[in-house]
Amino acid sequence: MTPSPNQLELPARRLHKIERRVAPRSWGVWAVAASLLLISALVMLQLPLLQRLNSDVATAVGERRQIQLADGSRLTLDSASAVDVDLRGPVRTLRLVQGQVFIEVTHDGRPFVVNIDQAQVQVLGTRFSVSRGRDHDEVVLLKGKVEVSSGGDKRMLAPGERVTLNGSRLGQVEKVDAERRLAWREGQLRVRDVPLRQVLEQLAEYQGGRLLYIDGQLGQRPVSASFNLDQASSAINALARNQNLSVSSLAGQWIIVLSP
């Protein structure tokens, strides 16, 4: 029997009704997912600020600060950094909450210990830097001696050496140009054959942003240069011009780098 025209139209009508019911719901799900993603991103950006506000000593984005502790020791905090300090007991302690700090320890008969996540730095009268990064933490020694310990493992550093920490794991001691690595104290970022991605990530942090995306293999390009950290945005644009790249930002926070 041949179907009537009305019978032929029935499946199409049903399909149209189904589409009208499903499509708005699908868009609703995507809208909720996008909103949750945006909220998560905003929380990620604001969490470091909350950590700094709850610390004993902290710096804002783009700020460097020098202070002298009650025992005479001196701290230089990098941009967006925070520490907790306790000098009251038989052991002087400093906890690096966020960022980077250069420490010049004064002898007063008590040990000076720096806590970084799961690691400890035992100071033996010295000048050194400790930093917390996304991928790893780091200790760089300029003068004196420090002993870094974590999970039962230990490393002794001499001047011009560094060690990295990843959770409870200690890396091997490496030779570094300590003065170059600590140039941030003078507001400079000095790099030699450092991957472009790493340089952009550091510059982005000095203007309160993050590198969201970098096109293809661009991030592996080696960079050797000196940048003014007090003008991080201009440094990013100058680097982009030098590398023939296109740089844009999303919501004033996320930096996107593309090839032209």
Coordinates of N, CA and C in Angstrom, one line a residue, residues 92 171 213:
R92 N 65.4 29.5 63.3 CA 64.7 30.5 62.5 C 64.2 29.9 61.3
G171 N 66.7 17.1 42.2 CA 67.5 16.9 41.0 C 69.0 16.8 41.3
Y213 N 48.6 29.9 25.0 CA 48.9 29.1 23.8 C 50.0 29.7 23.0

